[in-house]
Each structure stands twice: as C-alpha cells, then as structure tokens.
Amino acid sequence: MFFPSLRPRVPLRPLSRPGRLWAVVLALACLASLLLVALPAQADDAEARRAESPYFFVKSDDPSVDRLPLKATEVDARIAGPIADVTVTQRYRNEGQRPIEARYVFPGSTQAAVHAMTVRIGHRVIVADIREKQRARIEFEAAKREGKTAALLEQERPNVFSMNVANILPGDEVAVELRYTELLPPTEGRYQFVFPTVVGPRYRSPANKAAAVSAAEGDNGAGVPSGSFPAVPYLPAGEASETRFDLRVAFASPLPVSGLRSSSHEIEVEGEGTNGARVALGGDAAASRHNGNRDFILSYGLAGEGIASGLTLFPGAPGEENFFLAMVEPPQAIATTQINPRDYVFVVDISGSMHGYPLDTAKTLLRHLIGGLRPSDTFNVLLFSGSNRMLNETSVPATQANIEQALRTIKQMGGSGSTEIVPALKRVAALPKAPDVSRSVIVVTDGYVTVESEVFQLIRRNLGQTNVFAFGIGSSVNRHLIEGIARAGQGEPFIVTRPEQAAALAERLRRMIDAPVLTQVKARFEGLDTYDVEPERLPDVLGGRPVLVFGKWRGEPRGQLVVEGQAANGAWQAMLPVGTPDAQSVALRHLWARHRIQSLSDQEALQGGDTQREAITALGLRYSLLTQYTSFIAVDRVVRNPAGGSTPVDQPSPLPQGVSNLAIGAEVPSTPEPSAWIALGVVLVLLGAAAWHRGGSSAKRLWRRPRRLVR
C-alpha cells in the first residue's frame, strides 16, 4: 500500500540502462555479502590450520604416510582415599614408509598435577625433564632436525595438552607414559573420578583471533600467542576412532568401596564392598573404538556415614618441606524461614555445537530450573550464539504465565551460529539490580570456546556481588571453563551428561541457593607451625562439598586444626587433631603446588597479561609440574634418522558423543546476525528501487501511447 505523503513531489527520472545494470550488480554484491554472513562456513584444512580452528580430518591418498599413528590410549588409575594416582600410556606406531612427527591434542582433568613423563622406544627408556616452555620447544626442534626421536608435552589449557613425537621411523612403536595425581573431594557423600577422553571443538571469535595474530610476533613468553589454541582435526559425527581406548581403576581404600557406578560407560566391577575393588571397561574390542568419544565418569561411596573428615600430614626427607591436607565435612544445609528477594538470570548457549542432544538436555534442565522458581522470585533469560537477546528488558516475576512463556521460547530454539559468550556476560553484568536482591547467574553451555581468561576476568571484575553457577552440558564439556566460571563467581560447577540427570542437578542447585551451608569460613592451627596455606581465603561452602585446606608445616606434629564459620542456624565449629605423619602421602607435595599454581593463574587472569609467569615457572620447575609456562621434553641420544625431515601428522579426534557436525566450521553464524539483517535491508531497498523505476518507466510509456493515438 502507498501512502500519499510518501509519494515523491518531483517525479524521479528512471534509471538509464547502465544505471539499472549497476543497481543490479550492487544488489547482487549485497546479496553475496548476506550469504557469506548467514551461511555456515565450510571446513577447509589449510584455512583451519592458519585460523587455529577445528576442521574435518581428510585421510591422505599417500600410502607412504601413516595418518593415524596413535594406536591406543591406556589408563591405569590407583585411588587411595581421596587421592588418585593416574598413569596414561599413549602408544604410537608408524605403519607407513616415511618418518613422521605425530601431533596430538588431548584433554586432562582440570585438577591434575602432571608430574612425570617417560618415553619407551623398544627396550630404551627415556625419562623426560621439566623445562621452561620456550627452552623445551627449542630443544625439541633441535632434536628433530638432528634425526633423534623426541617427545614434547605442552599445556594449552589447564585441561588441554598437546603431544609432539618426532622422528617415528617406519615400523617403530613409541610408548609415552604420563603420570599425574588428582584430589577427589566428595559431593554429598559421593566421590567421583572423571577421565576426559576428547577435546571438544573450540569456537574462537574473530576479535580474539586477531589479537592472537597480533601477539604472534611478540608472544606471552611461553612461546605461544596469548589465547591461541591448536588446530584440531575431527572425524565426522558418529565415525568411530581407530584408536583403542582402555581404562582400569584399582582401589586401595581405608574403608570398603560401595555403590560403584558409571553414567558414561559399560563397566565390569570386581570386589565391590571391599577395600580393594577393581573396575575395568566392559564390552568387546570393537566397543573400545567408541569409548573415547566422551568423558569416563565413575562414582562411588565409602562405607560409613558422611564424609571421612581428616587431617593428613606428609613428612618430607630431612631438610625438605612437609605438607598437609585437611578435609572437613561441612554442616547440613538448613533452610531459612526468611529468604531475601532473589533474582535469577539464565544465560543459555544456543550455538552450533549445542545443536541436537546438548541443547535438548539444556532445555530439560531449564524446564526444571525455571519451573522450580517461587512466585516471589524474579528471573530473566539471555540466549546467545553469534549475537544475544534477552527475553525481557528487565527481570519479571516467576508467575506461571511468565514461566510458560519463557519455556515456550526456549523450546523453539535450535542450535546454530558461533559462541560469543563474552558479550553475553557483559550484557548480564550491565543489568540493574536492587540492593536488597540476591542475584544468581546460571550459565548453561558446553564451553567450547578459547576465551576462558577473558570470561574469568569479566566475572571477577563485574559480577563480584553475584553468585555465578555454571552448568556444563554434553559428554565432553570444557571443564576448565565450567569450573573456572564457578570459582570466579563464588558458585558451583555442574556437569550434565544426560537429560535424565537434569532434574536432580536442578534440585541440588535449588537447595544450595535456599541457604548457604557455611559462610565466613576460617581455619587456624593450634600447636602446629604452618605456612604457605592454600587457599588464602576460604570460600563459602555450598552443596555438601568439604572444606579443603592445603599447606606446609614444620617442627613437631602436634595440636589441632580448628575450622569455624556461620551456618544457617548460627555459629559452627569443627576440630581435627593432628595425628601421625604418613610417609605414603607423597602426592600432597604435587597437589599443594598445583593448587598454588591455580591460585596464581586466577590472579593472572584478573590482572591480565603474564604477571605471574615468573612465580608459576619457578613452581613448575621446582616441583616438576606441567604448567602454562613449563613443559616436559624427552630426547633419545641415538640419531635414528640421519637424513632428517619427518612428515607432520595431526592425529584426529572423534567428535564428542552427541555433538553434531555443525560444531565444525561454525565460526560464522548460520542464523542471520544484525549485520545480515542490514545487508538484507540494503538488498530489498535496491530491488524495490529497481522495481519502482521499472514500473514508472512502463507507466510513462503507457501514458504517452494514448496521447499519440489522439493526435
């Protein structure tokens, strides 16, 4: 419909034929730009490597190069009390005709203290040394050029490592063994051992990528541009890996082990109910090729009521340091009769990697979380991918109508586009809040991004008055991001691997927020000389997790540890007597150092740059730990490839179970972002103008013809 006021007073002259041609060309150019913005990016190996993005693995036609050199990953875990000692063996074999350099990116536990590496070539055993990261890289490159077999282990993230094994000759089998220790604190009386098997594809924003390219000429001192992430090849969704995955767990517990369950894998259990229970993966050899596409999760309990609180002391050799670990069971949560007004902001990832099963699980989770709000609560929902949108301008009361409207909107969402989590959190931080309102932010994502430090820094600086909880959705989530968000926001991390877990975890969050279990927590020793205690400030205790205190001690082992705090029903106190030191608890040395490194890394993320590089490097070298600034390097003295030169081979990983192919090449959103709508508007205006001119020109011809006929 035309409005008279919008008609031009002076008739526009119709475009000439060249003008019309140029208008069409311009319209087509805008349309092409729109398609580039709106359509998913296609995976290209060469571009992916330069962009440090995930890409699909394409096997070479060259039969002389073995493109799948990793033949097996074997895991042996020994669990004594709350400490796991884990050995991971990666077996590489070159079945081609040319020397190769195998490169493999793999995950690890966020709490792992990686303290040893050995390399076996035939009958020779090479013990790796810990080095400053840049120096280790230089040594590795020199050994590679000299034709020596060498292995380099580097940390890309606290939970992502890269392995390079150079000069694997045809027929060679090289076994690389890694050893790490990890603390397994219980939650609500249950313990959990998790072994991640695959690194999920990480989205990297264009801004973050440009910053890393800019930093490549002057790196962060670790030999790697800040924020960089290695290019990782993936097999298409559903395609099994050729790599065999095997895992065994043996217990040496002071109490009988019970309730052994795995929510992720089929397992075979021996000796349940005894102190020496054993667990192995079930299924046949074919099943082992599918076992490595999701985290292995084993939960168990110990006989007796509650958590085994205790104080463990490790005596170092004469002249060396002594370490301690205290684990104190907190009081039970007691619901308060008077609750301050509460506001909830749900930040939901609807990007391409969430398509399908992860997003379906997220919807189930949100249905329980939002559906369980009280009428006195208020809430809002922010959906993000390449862009973000808030369902309401401000938080709305949790009425049945508002809840149903939010759930209907969430139900219609489909996973597509990129994962711009930083702009989404900035928008949440800018939301106004009344002083008497207690706000909780719940982030729901798989965490497949490379901007962890930016996220942690943003939360610490802008959401300090907010409890931030993180729900990791999927079979192989980025636990570094999920746990780091919760740590920075004084909240709790949750991992949801299956839809049927959503209701229980949503209920656990509700109980947690109803009333903090313990606040204003303080720990002090009476009679024992302690120092270098971690953490410096104890956080609030939520959700049945124990109070953990690491540190060093000197002098005579005597006295007691006193832990105090405020529970919902008043003051609370617990005391643990100092017992006899245990010479078998040598793992405490590595666990204390890993915890101190984590604290320094958190501080570095808050300050920006590499302000703690020197301190972290010193700790890594002193305690032989893998860090962002230290690496393990092993070099064989024998020159085995005198000609030098080996073909680089990037070992592919399976896509995590439940993640679709949309996660690869999803750097550009597949749903139109604001820039796409602008381009679409330009196209429509140009096409409309062309149509108007064509219509005007035709009308003029029709008007003139009758006048000529009258004459």
XYZ file of C-alpha atoms in Angstrom:
711
model
C 0.000 0.000 0.000
C 1.282 3.503 -0.911
C 0.694 6.413 1.440
C 0.154 9.754 -0.368
C 2.544 11.566 1.979
C 5.330 9.216 0.921
C 4.943 9.849 -2.830
C 7.741 11.982 -4.265
C 6.570 15.500 -5.194
C 9.062 15.683 -8.055
C 8.968 12.585 -10.285
C 12.261 10.714 -10.259
C 13.820 10.144 -13.607
C 14.014 6.462 -14.463
C 17.466 4.914 -14.356
C 19.285 4.590 -17.624
C 20.224 1.157 -18.846
C 23.807 1.445 -17.413
C 22.337 2.754 -14.149
C 19.960 -0.161 -13.915
C 22.852 -2.534 -14.623
C 24.937 -1.028 -11.834
C 21.967 -1.221 -9.434
C 21.577 -4.930 -10.169
C 25.332 -5.527 -9.712
C 25.266 -3.695 -6.372
C 22.217 -5.649 -5.243
C 23.906 -8.942 -6.151
C 27.049 -7.909 -4.271
C 24.999 -7.134 -1.174
C 23.185 -10.442 -1.545
C 26.511 -12.271 -1.767
C 27.684 -10.490 1.390
C 24.469 -11.550 3.094
C 25.048 -15.175 2.136
C 28.616 -15.060 3.402
C 27.363 -13.797 6.743
C 24.324 -16.013 7.027
C 25.561 -19.373 5.799
C 27.750 -21.751 7.798
C 31.422 -21.628 6.959
C 32.765 -24.647 5.149
C 35.688 -26.515 6.700
C 38.926 -26.115 4.820
C 42.045 -27.792 6.187
C 44.576 -25.167 5.171
C 42.493 -22.243 6.362
C 41.629 -24.073 9.572
C 45.279 -24.522 10.438
C 46.014 -20.844 9.946
C 42.906 -19.840 11.845
C 43.546 -22.374 14.642
C 40.033 -23.689 14.233
C 38.647 -27.233 14.272
C 38.389 -28.918 10.899
C 37.315 -32.244 9.457
C 40.011 -34.870 9.022
C 40.662 -35.944 5.424
C 42.876 -39.004 5.071
C 45.712 -38.565 2.593
C 45.896 -40.681 -0.543
C 49.639 -41.059 0.039
C 50.057 -44.678 1.264
C 53.590 -43.973 2.465
C 52.366 -41.762 5.323
C 50.527 -43.201 8.330
C 47.895 -40.563 9.090
C 46.596 -42.416 12.169
C 49.715 -43.128 14.234
C 48.046 -43.176 17.686
C 47.041 -46.809 18.074
C 45.970 -46.975 21.717
C 45.432 -44.973 24.893
C 45.600 -46.936 28.136
C 44.698 -45.524 31.555
C 45.653 -47.076 34.903
C 44.228 -45.264 37.942
C 45.018 -46.144 41.554
C 42.759 -44.472 44.130
C 43.728 -44.322 47.807
C 41.336 -42.326 49.946
C 40.568 -39.015 48.193
C 43.723 -39.095 46.007
C 44.027 -40.637 42.529
C 47.395 -41.560 41.009
C 46.944 -41.976 37.250
C 49.244 -43.308 34.503
C 48.247 -42.602 30.893
C 50.067 -44.502 28.136
C 49.787 -43.351 24.518
C 51.071 -45.912 22.001
C 52.189 -44.581 18.625
C 53.180 -46.820 15.700
C 54.255 -45.825 12.216
C 52.763 -48.266 9.710
C 53.812 -46.153 6.710
C 57.069 -45.962 4.763
C 58.216 -42.466 5.775
C 59.373 -40.983 9.129
C 56.620 -38.953 10.766
C 56.093 -36.427 13.533
C 52.876 -37.285 15.366
C 50.966 -34.368 16.872
C 48.034 -34.991 19.175
C 45.816 -32.684 21.252
C 44.094 -34.393 24.171
C 42.261 -33.447 27.388
C 43.055 -33.889 31.037
C 41.473 -33.233 34.384
C 41.345 -29.577 35.430
C 42.774 -30.576 38.831
C 45.535 -32.867 37.512
C 49.101 -32.303 38.697
C 51.102 -33.782 35.774
C 54.499 -34.543 37.324
C 56.295 -37.146 35.175
C 56.731 -38.391 31.608
C 58.740 -41.281 30.175
C 59.212 -42.462 26.587
C 59.810 -46.089 25.601
C 61.326 -46.977 22.227
C 61.888 -50.711 22.041
C 63.982 -51.563 25.108
C 65.175 -47.999 25.699
C 63.502 -45.839 28.359
C 63.926 -42.054 28.271
C 62.919 -40.018 31.321
C 61.621 -36.569 30.406
C 62.892 -33.374 32.022
C 60.852 -30.338 33.009
C 61.935 -27.157 31.221
C 60.801 -23.596 30.748
C 58.340 -23.813 27.870
C 60.262 -21.871 25.249
C 63.510 -23.666 26.053
C 61.783 -27.060 25.796
C 60.408 -26.133 22.373
C 63.905 -25.112 21.170
C 65.395 -28.402 22.415
C 62.660 -30.371 20.690
C 63.141 -28.632 17.338
C 66.909 -29.168 17.530
C 66.484 -32.892 18.266
C 64.019 -33.213 15.409
C 66.481 -31.644 12.956
C 69.276 -33.935 14.192
C 67.155 -37.009 13.473
C 66.608 -38.008 17.113
C 63.324 -39.361 18.384
C 61.942 -36.784 20.806
C 58.681 -36.118 22.663
C 57.345 -32.759 23.833
C 54.376 -32.335 26.196
C 52.871 -28.837 26.465
C 49.883 -27.393 28.307
C 47.470 -25.452 26.084
C 44.942 -25.014 28.890
C 44.862 -26.496 32.415
C 42.724 -29.275 30.916
C 44.103 -29.418 27.343
C 47.544 -30.769 26.443
C 49.450 -31.274 23.200
C 51.925 -34.078 22.479
C 54.529 -33.962 19.713
C 56.591 -37.099 18.960
C 59.209 -36.509 16.251
C 61.125 -38.994 14.095
C 58.931 -42.060 14.461
C 60.522 -44.334 11.858
C 58.616 -46.878 9.749
C 57.804 -49.871 11.947
C 58.564 -48.002 15.179
C 56.360 -48.300 18.238
C 56.760 -45.473 20.743
C 55.008 -45.550 24.118
C 54.685 -42.237 26.002
C 53.688 -42.511 29.670
C 52.297 -39.557 31.624
C 51.729 -39.575 35.371
C 49.510 -37.246 37.349
C 47.854 -37.012 40.741
C 44.431 -35.560 41.469
C 42.353 -34.826 44.547
C 38.807 -36.260 44.515
C 36.732 -34.247 47.010
C 33.311 -35.782 47.652
C 29.976 -34.130 46.971
C 27.073 -35.003 49.259
C 28.910 -38.094 50.441
C 29.721 -39.436 46.939
C 33.127 -39.451 45.254
C 33.688 -39.133 41.525
C 36.660 -39.980 39.299
C 36.497 -38.413 35.823
C 38.870 -39.105 32.945
C 38.257 -36.838 29.917
C 38.872 -38.588 26.601
C 38.356 -35.974 23.872
C 38.768 -32.223 23.447
C 35.552 -30.666 22.149
C 35.859 -28.289 19.160
C 36.572 -24.747 20.338
C 34.974 -21.656 18.798
C 37.247 -18.667 18.509
C 35.818 -15.202 17.954
C 37.284 -13.031 15.160
C 38.352 -10.413 17.717
C 40.163 -12.993 19.810
C 41.781 -14.430 16.688
C 43.015 -11.032 15.536
C 44.517 -10.387 18.969
C 46.395 -13.679 18.866
C 47.717 -12.993 15.365
C 48.885 -9.601 16.589
C 50.586 -11.248 19.568
C 52.303 -13.890 17.440
C 55.302 -11.643 16.767
C 55.719 -10.934 20.491
C 54.245 -13.861 22.405
C 53.419 -14.087 26.081
C 56.779 -15.503 26.990
C 55.584 -19.066 26.834
C 56.255 -19.458 23.151
C 52.534 -19.422 22.359
C 50.417 -16.387 21.442
C 48.025 -15.427 24.203
C 44.613 -17.021 23.688
C 45.894 -19.353 20.969
C 44.519 -22.847 20.537
C 45.962 -25.548 18.279
C 44.221 -26.593 15.098
C 42.472 -29.876 15.831
C 41.211 -32.332 13.173
C 37.983 -34.215 13.887
C 36.284 -37.261 12.467
C 32.685 -36.670 11.338
C 29.984 -37.226 13.943
C 29.311 -40.915 14.546
C 32.547 -42.140 12.944
C 34.491 -44.322 15.365
C 38.144 -43.662 16.061
C 40.768 -46.211 15.044
C 42.451 -45.649 18.415
C 41.789 -48.275 21.076
C 40.847 -46.848 24.484
C 41.189 -48.903 27.639
C 40.865 -47.936 31.315
C 41.329 -49.699 34.635
C 40.784 -48.427 38.197
C 42.146 -50.107 41.338
C 41.230 -49.005 44.878
C 43.399 -49.128 47.995
C 40.870 -47.605 50.377
C 40.922 -47.414 54.175
C 37.157 -48.125 54.033
C 35.155 -50.561 51.869
C 34.158 -49.150 48.471
C 30.472 -49.362 47.572
C 27.965 -48.115 45.018
C 30.360 -48.238 42.043
C 28.506 -46.787 39.049
C 29.402 -45.268 35.692
C 26.930 -42.972 33.957
C 29.095 -42.854 30.829
C 30.440 -46.337 30.049
C 29.727 -50.004 30.500
C 31.977 -51.286 33.297
C 32.988 -54.570 34.908
C 33.392 -54.485 38.710
C 35.298 -56.862 40.994
C 35.438 -56.819 44.776
C 32.693 -54.256 45.393
C 32.182 -53.834 49.138
C 35.869 -54.481 49.861
C 38.837 -52.130 50.320
C 40.442 -53.309 47.085
C 37.665 -53.030 44.489
C 38.650 -53.017 40.804
C 36.916 -51.532 37.753
C 37.523 -52.065 34.027
C 35.739 -51.018 30.863
C 33.239 -53.561 29.604
C 32.421 -54.586 26.043
C 34.462 -56.171 23.261
C 37.409 -54.843 21.252
C 35.086 -53.108 18.785
C 33.470 -51.188 21.634
C 36.854 -49.804 22.671
C 36.934 -47.716 19.472
C 33.766 -45.926 20.642
C 34.794 -45.497 24.292
C 36.990 -42.492 23.615
C 34.327 -40.008 22.475
C 33.055 -38.970 25.920
C 34.313 -38.444 29.465
C 34.669 -41.559 31.588
C 32.767 -40.936 34.849
C 32.978 -43.285 37.835
C 31.134 -42.513 41.088
C 31.379 -44.410 44.340
C 30.866 -44.191 48.079
C 32.787 -45.296 51.159
C 31.289 -47.309 53.993
C 30.057 -45.231 56.912
C 28.036 -42.089 57.288
C 29.027 -38.761 55.730
C 32.435 -37.642 54.517
C 35.624 -39.011 56.015
C 36.940 -35.805 57.562
C 40.609 -35.871 58.433
C 44.000 -34.220 58.534
C 46.796 -35.924 56.559
C 50.457 -34.995 57.117
C 53.317 -35.913 54.764
C 56.860 -35.744 56.190
C 59.497 -34.728 53.673
C 63.062 -36.008 53.749
C 65.424 -34.270 56.220
C 65.907 -30.686 55.082
C 62.892 -30.815 52.730
C 59.347 -29.482 53.068
C 56.478 -31.170 54.912
C 52.910 -30.919 53.565
C 49.388 -31.358 54.940
C 45.840 -31.716 53.605
C 42.721 -31.129 55.703
C 39.267 -32.206 54.537
C 36.438 -31.194 56.849
C 32.805 -32.206 56.393
C 30.541 -29.129 56.485
C 27.206 -28.985 58.325
C 23.995 -29.926 56.586
C 22.139 -27.104 54.829
C 19.252 -25.792 56.918
C 16.536 -23.910 55.046
C 15.990 -20.405 56.393
C 12.478 -19.282 57.325
C 13.038 -15.823 55.879
C 14.640 -15.539 52.452
C 15.719 -12.264 50.874
C 14.240 -11.398 47.450
C 16.041 -13.435 44.813
C 16.630 -12.850 41.117
C 17.866 -15.424 38.604
C 19.437 -14.757 35.190
C 19.794 -17.806 32.944
C 22.483 -17.403 30.262
C 21.904 -20.102 27.632
C 24.268 -21.139 24.814
C 22.335 -21.896 21.587
C 25.373 -22.066 19.265
C 26.078 -24.683 16.602
C 27.978 -27.053 18.911
C 24.884 -27.215 21.147
C 22.705 -28.456 18.278
C 20.819 -31.671 18.989
C 21.436 -33.635 22.167
C 23.284 -30.899 24.176
C 20.588 -28.298 23.519
C 17.824 -30.828 24.174
C 19.476 -31.563 27.525
C 19.766 -27.837 28.241
C 16.054 -27.385 27.571
C 15.246 -30.197 30.006
C 17.497 -28.590 32.602
C 15.932 -25.146 32.158
C 12.443 -26.603 32.398
C 13.313 -27.866 35.890
C 15.280 -24.781 36.935
C 12.757 -22.173 35.813
C 9.765 -24.334 36.663
C 11.016 -24.673 40.245
C 11.153 -20.947 40.999
C 8.989 -19.466 43.736
C 6.334 -16.822 42.882
C 8.338 -14.345 44.972
C 11.395 -14.813 42.732
C 12.158 -12.846 39.580
C 14.033 -14.122 36.550
C 15.243 -13.406 33.044
C 16.738 -15.453 30.209
C 19.523 -14.433 27.823
C 20.046 -16.582 24.718
C 23.376 -16.254 22.923
C 25.234 -17.563 19.903
C 26.865 -15.076 17.496
C 24.589 -12.407 18.966
C 22.407 -12.389 22.069
C 18.930 -11.387 23.119
C 17.160 -11.011 26.445
C 13.642 -12.405 26.689
C 12.593 -9.367 28.764
C 14.068 -5.900 29.210
C 14.105 -6.420 32.992
C 13.565 -9.422 35.234
C 9.929 -10.493 35.591
C 8.101 -12.240 38.465
C 8.165 -16.046 38.340
C 4.441 -16.325 37.689
C 3.075 -19.341 35.879
C 2.347 -17.239 32.779
C 5.875 -15.805 32.633
C 7.444 -19.202 33.220
C 5.380 -20.827 30.456
C 6.214 -18.020 28.023
C 9.953 -18.405 28.721
C 9.809 -22.179 28.345
C 7.912 -21.896 25.034
C 10.568 -19.548 23.658
C 13.419 -21.796 24.799
C 11.715 -24.865 23.356
C 11.680 -23.287 19.874
C 15.431 -22.626 19.878
C 17.705 -24.607 17.553
C 21.478 -24.720 17.865
C 23.370 -22.703 15.248
C 25.952 -19.980 14.931
C 29.073 -19.071 16.854
C 29.683 -18.879 20.622
C 30.139 -15.246 21.668
C 29.982 -15.739 25.428
C 31.899 -12.606 26.459
C 29.383 -10.073 25.001
C 26.574 -12.095 26.592
C 28.147 -11.897 30.059
C 28.858 -8.181 29.611
C 25.168 -7.645 28.961
C 24.292 -9.566 32.122
C 26.773 -7.514 34.135
C 25.045 -4.319 32.957
C 21.610 -5.404 34.225
C 20.330 -3.169 37.075
C 19.690 -4.786 40.464
C 18.086 -3.532 43.658
C 20.449 -3.523 46.685
C 18.330 -5.945 48.731
C 18.022 -8.515 45.938
C 20.249 -11.615 45.906
C 21.065 -12.364 42.257
C 22.286 -15.680 40.888
C 23.531 -16.093 37.316
C 23.284 -19.581 35.828
C 25.403 -20.125 32.703
C 24.399 -23.119 30.551
C 26.935 -24.092 27.852
C 29.246 -26.829 26.554
C 32.128 -24.383 26.969
C 33.627 -24.884 23.503
C 35.430 -21.521 23.388
C 39.023 -20.293 23.694
C 38.367 -17.139 25.758
C 38.453 -18.672 29.244
C 40.725 -15.985 30.732
C 38.524 -13.182 29.413
C 35.444 -14.833 30.904
C 37.067 -15.319 34.332
C 38.358 -11.749 34.361
C 34.950 -10.352 33.399
C 33.164 -12.300 36.140
C 35.616 -11.301 38.873
C 35.517 -7.632 37.932
C 31.843 -7.184 37.110
C 29.872 -9.921 38.876
C 31.536 -9.824 42.289
C 28.201 -9.248 44.060
C 26.554 -12.137 42.222
C 26.704 -15.906 42.711
C 27.591 -17.412 39.333
C 26.824 -21.080 38.701
C 27.844 -22.982 35.574
C 26.135 -25.981 34.007
C 28.300 -27.836 31.506
C 26.094 -29.708 29.038
C 27.442 -32.591 26.965
C 29.513 -35.761 27.012
C 32.911 -33.965 26.898
C 32.450 -30.397 28.115
C 35.187 -27.826 28.645
C 35.548 -28.385 32.389
C 38.231 -25.705 32.658
C 35.661 -23.071 31.651
C 32.788 -24.536 33.691
C 34.816 -24.909 36.895
C 36.595 -21.585 36.358
C 33.294 -19.693 35.968
C 32.034 -21.136 39.247
C 35.315 -20.421 41.025
C 35.437 -16.826 39.779
C 31.774 -16.272 40.667
C 31.875 -17.970 44.088
C 29.342 -20.519 42.858
C 29.389 -24.211 41.982
C 30.036 -26.133 38.747
C 27.624 -28.795 37.482
C 28.179 -31.265 34.652
C 25.084 -32.687 32.935
C 25.944 -35.531 30.567
C 22.420 -36.896 30.045
C 18.893 -35.411 30.075
C 17.758 -37.666 32.933
C 20.354 -36.041 35.223
C 18.884 -32.563 34.761
C 16.113 -32.804 37.361
C 18.409 -33.983 40.171
C 21.054 -31.329 39.467
C 18.431 -28.594 39.201
C 17.085 -29.669 42.605
C 20.604 -29.628 44.039
C 21.074 -26.037 42.861
C 17.728 -25.046 44.378
C 18.724 -26.500 47.772
C 22.082 -24.786 47.556
C 20.686 -21.324 46.893
C 17.918 -21.633 49.500
C 20.505 -21.214 52.242
C 24.322 -21.211 52.115
C 25.739 -24.168 54.026
C 28.628 -22.231 55.552
C 29.774 -18.618 55.240
C 32.628 -16.564 56.748
C 34.752 -19.718 56.843
C 38.101 -19.516 58.661
C 40.739 -22.125 59.511
C 43.519 -21.907 62.126
C 46.014 -24.311 63.644
C 46.660 -24.559 67.352
C 50.062 -26.028 68.274
C 51.262 -26.786 64.707
C 53.566 -24.360 62.888
C 52.071 -23.976 59.384
C 52.811 -21.717 56.406
C 52.036 -21.335 52.678
C 48.423 -22.287 53.391
C 46.074 -22.621 50.403
C 43.617 -21.110 49.772
C 44.469 -17.782 51.407
C 40.732 -17.094 51.888
C 38.257 -19.922 52.231
C 35.151 -19.548 50.031
C 31.566 -20.073 51.153
C 30.647 -23.735 51.331
C 27.764 -24.852 49.141
C 26.188 -28.161 48.257
C 27.735 -30.686 50.633
C 31.324 -30.213 49.447
C 34.001 -30.365 52.183
C 36.262 -27.559 53.345
C 39.727 -28.177 51.841
C 42.935 -26.684 53.249
C 46.448 -27.362 51.841
C 49.731 -26.177 53.279
C 53.172 -26.844 54.708
C 54.233 -27.499 58.300
C 57.458 -27.592 60.302
C 58.540 -28.672 63.730
C 56.781 -31.319 65.791
C 53.419 -32.668 64.551
C 51.051 -31.732 67.362
C 47.972 -29.663 68.151
C 44.753 -29.397 66.195
C 43.051 -27.681 63.264
C 40.023 -25.505 64.051
C 37.557 -24.628 61.261
C 34.872 -22.024 62.036
C 32.033 -20.425 60.120
C 28.454 -19.233 60.115
C 25.788 -21.816 59.305
C 22.127 -21.050 58.644
C 21.275 -21.712 62.307
C 24.255 -19.899 63.871
C 27.957 -20.313 64.572
C 29.611 -23.620 63.621
C 32.965 -25.146 64.566
C 34.890 -28.347 63.818
C 38.219 -29.546 65.265
C 40.623 -32.117 63.836
C 43.520 -33.439 65.925
C 46.986 -33.630 64.379
C 47.931 -37.284 64.024
C 50.998 -39.244 62.934
C 52.568 -38.209 59.591
C 52.065 -40.636 56.688
C 55.145 -41.188 54.510
C 52.952 -42.725 51.769
C 51.147 -39.423 51.098
C 53.874 -38.075 48.799
C 51.160 -36.861 46.381
C 50.434 -33.954 48.758
C 53.621 -32.287 47.507
C 52.321 -32.121 43.951
C 48.751 -31.323 44.972
C 49.814 -28.333 47.085
C 51.946 -26.963 44.228
C 49.123 -27.484 41.704
C 46.687 -25.636 43.961
C 49.131 -22.727 44.396
C 49.643 -22.558 40.616
C 45.883 -22.452 40.121
C 45.609 -19.548 42.582
C 48.371 -17.647 40.765
C 46.718 -18.363 37.401
C 43.413 -16.981 38.700
C 45.235 -13.858 39.865
C 46.967 -13.552 36.494
C 43.637 -13.814 34.676
C 42.282 -10.995 36.817
C 45.298 -8.733 36.260
C 45.721 -9.580 32.568
C 48.966 -10.382 30.746
C 51.560 -12.748 32.224
C 52.090 -11.056 35.593
C 52.568 -14.383 37.424
C 54.747 -16.013 34.786
C 57.919 -15.962 36.871
C 56.248 -17.375 40.004
C 54.379 -20.115 38.089
C 57.520 -21.076 36.154
C 59.508 -21.363 39.397
C 56.864 -23.636 40.933
C 56.683 -25.800 37.823
C 60.448 -26.290 37.719
C 60.812 -26.859 41.472
C 58.010 -29.406 41.785
C 58.379 -30.909 38.280
C 54.898 -29.894 37.155
C 53.446 -29.184 33.738
C 52.116 -25.593 33.618
C 51.324 -22.942 31.030
C 54.985 -21.873 31.281
C 56.765 -25.222 31.716
C 56.863 -28.344 29.509
C 58.215 -31.899 29.558
C 60.879 -32.779 26.973
C 62.375 -36.239 26.308
C 65.159 -36.742 23.727
C 66.722 -40.006 22.615
C 70.505 -39.724 22.338
C 70.599 -42.036 19.315
C 70.431 -40.393 15.880
C 67.865 -42.615 14.179
C 67.004 -40.513 11.122
C 70.325 -39.158 9.793
C 68.680 -37.710 6.678
C 66.475 -35.547 8.895
C 62.997 -34.448 7.987
C 59.727 -36.073 9.019
C 56.162 -35.623 7.815
C 53.922 -33.812 10.339
C 50.760 -35.801 11.086
C 47.884 -34.394 13.157
C 46.140 -37.271 14.921
C 42.351 -36.777 14.510
C 39.902 -36.999 17.403
C 36.311 -38.221 17.327
C 33.624 -35.612 17.826
C 32.276 -35.822 21.376
C 29.228 -38.035 21.692
C 26.073 -36.040 20.979
C 27.883 -33.181 19.180
C 26.847 -32.701 15.556
C 28.916 -31.703 12.525
C 27.575 -28.155 12.960
C 30.264 -27.684 15.615
C 32.935 -27.757 12.882
C 33.203 -24.682 10.711
C 30.570 -22.847 12.733
C 32.679 -19.757 13.095
C 30.172 -17.750 11.080
C 26.608 -17.977 12.382
C 24.114 -19.909 10.330
C 21.312 -17.700 11.601
C 21.285 -14.074 10.443
C 23.007 -11.708 12.846
C 22.360 -7.920 12.920
C 24.852 -7.299 10.107
C 22.994 -9.819 7.987
C 19.695 -8.023 8.522
C 21.332 -4.736 7.468
C 22.616 -6.359 4.286
C 19.180 -7.838 3.658
C 17.622 -4.394 4.097
C 20.016 -2.882 1.548
C 19.177 -5.619 -0.937
C 15.440 -5.109 -0.503
C 15.735 -1.324 -0.872
C 17.775 -1.672 -4.062
C 15.472 -4.281 -5.537
C 12.458 -2.164 -4.565
C 14.003 0.902 -6.177
C 14.713 -1.014 -9.359
C 11.154 -2.336 -9.436
C 9.747 1.164 -8.817
C 11.791 2.600 -11.670
C 10.756 -0.196 -13.988
C 7.130 0.385 -13.001
C 7.482 4.157 -13.507
C 9.061 3.695 -16.907
C 6.291 1.326 -18.045
C 3.575 3.697 -16.815
C 5.144 6.589 -18.701
C 5.137 4.563 -21.919
C 1.514 3.599 -21.422
C 0.579 7.248 -20.731
C 2.314 8.532 -23.824
C 0.826 5.997 -26.249
C -2.794 7.140 -25.902
C -1.737 10.749 -26.357
C -0.054 9.857 -29.651
C -3.211 7.978 -30.738
C -5.396 11.053 -30.059
C -3.336 13.075 -32.430
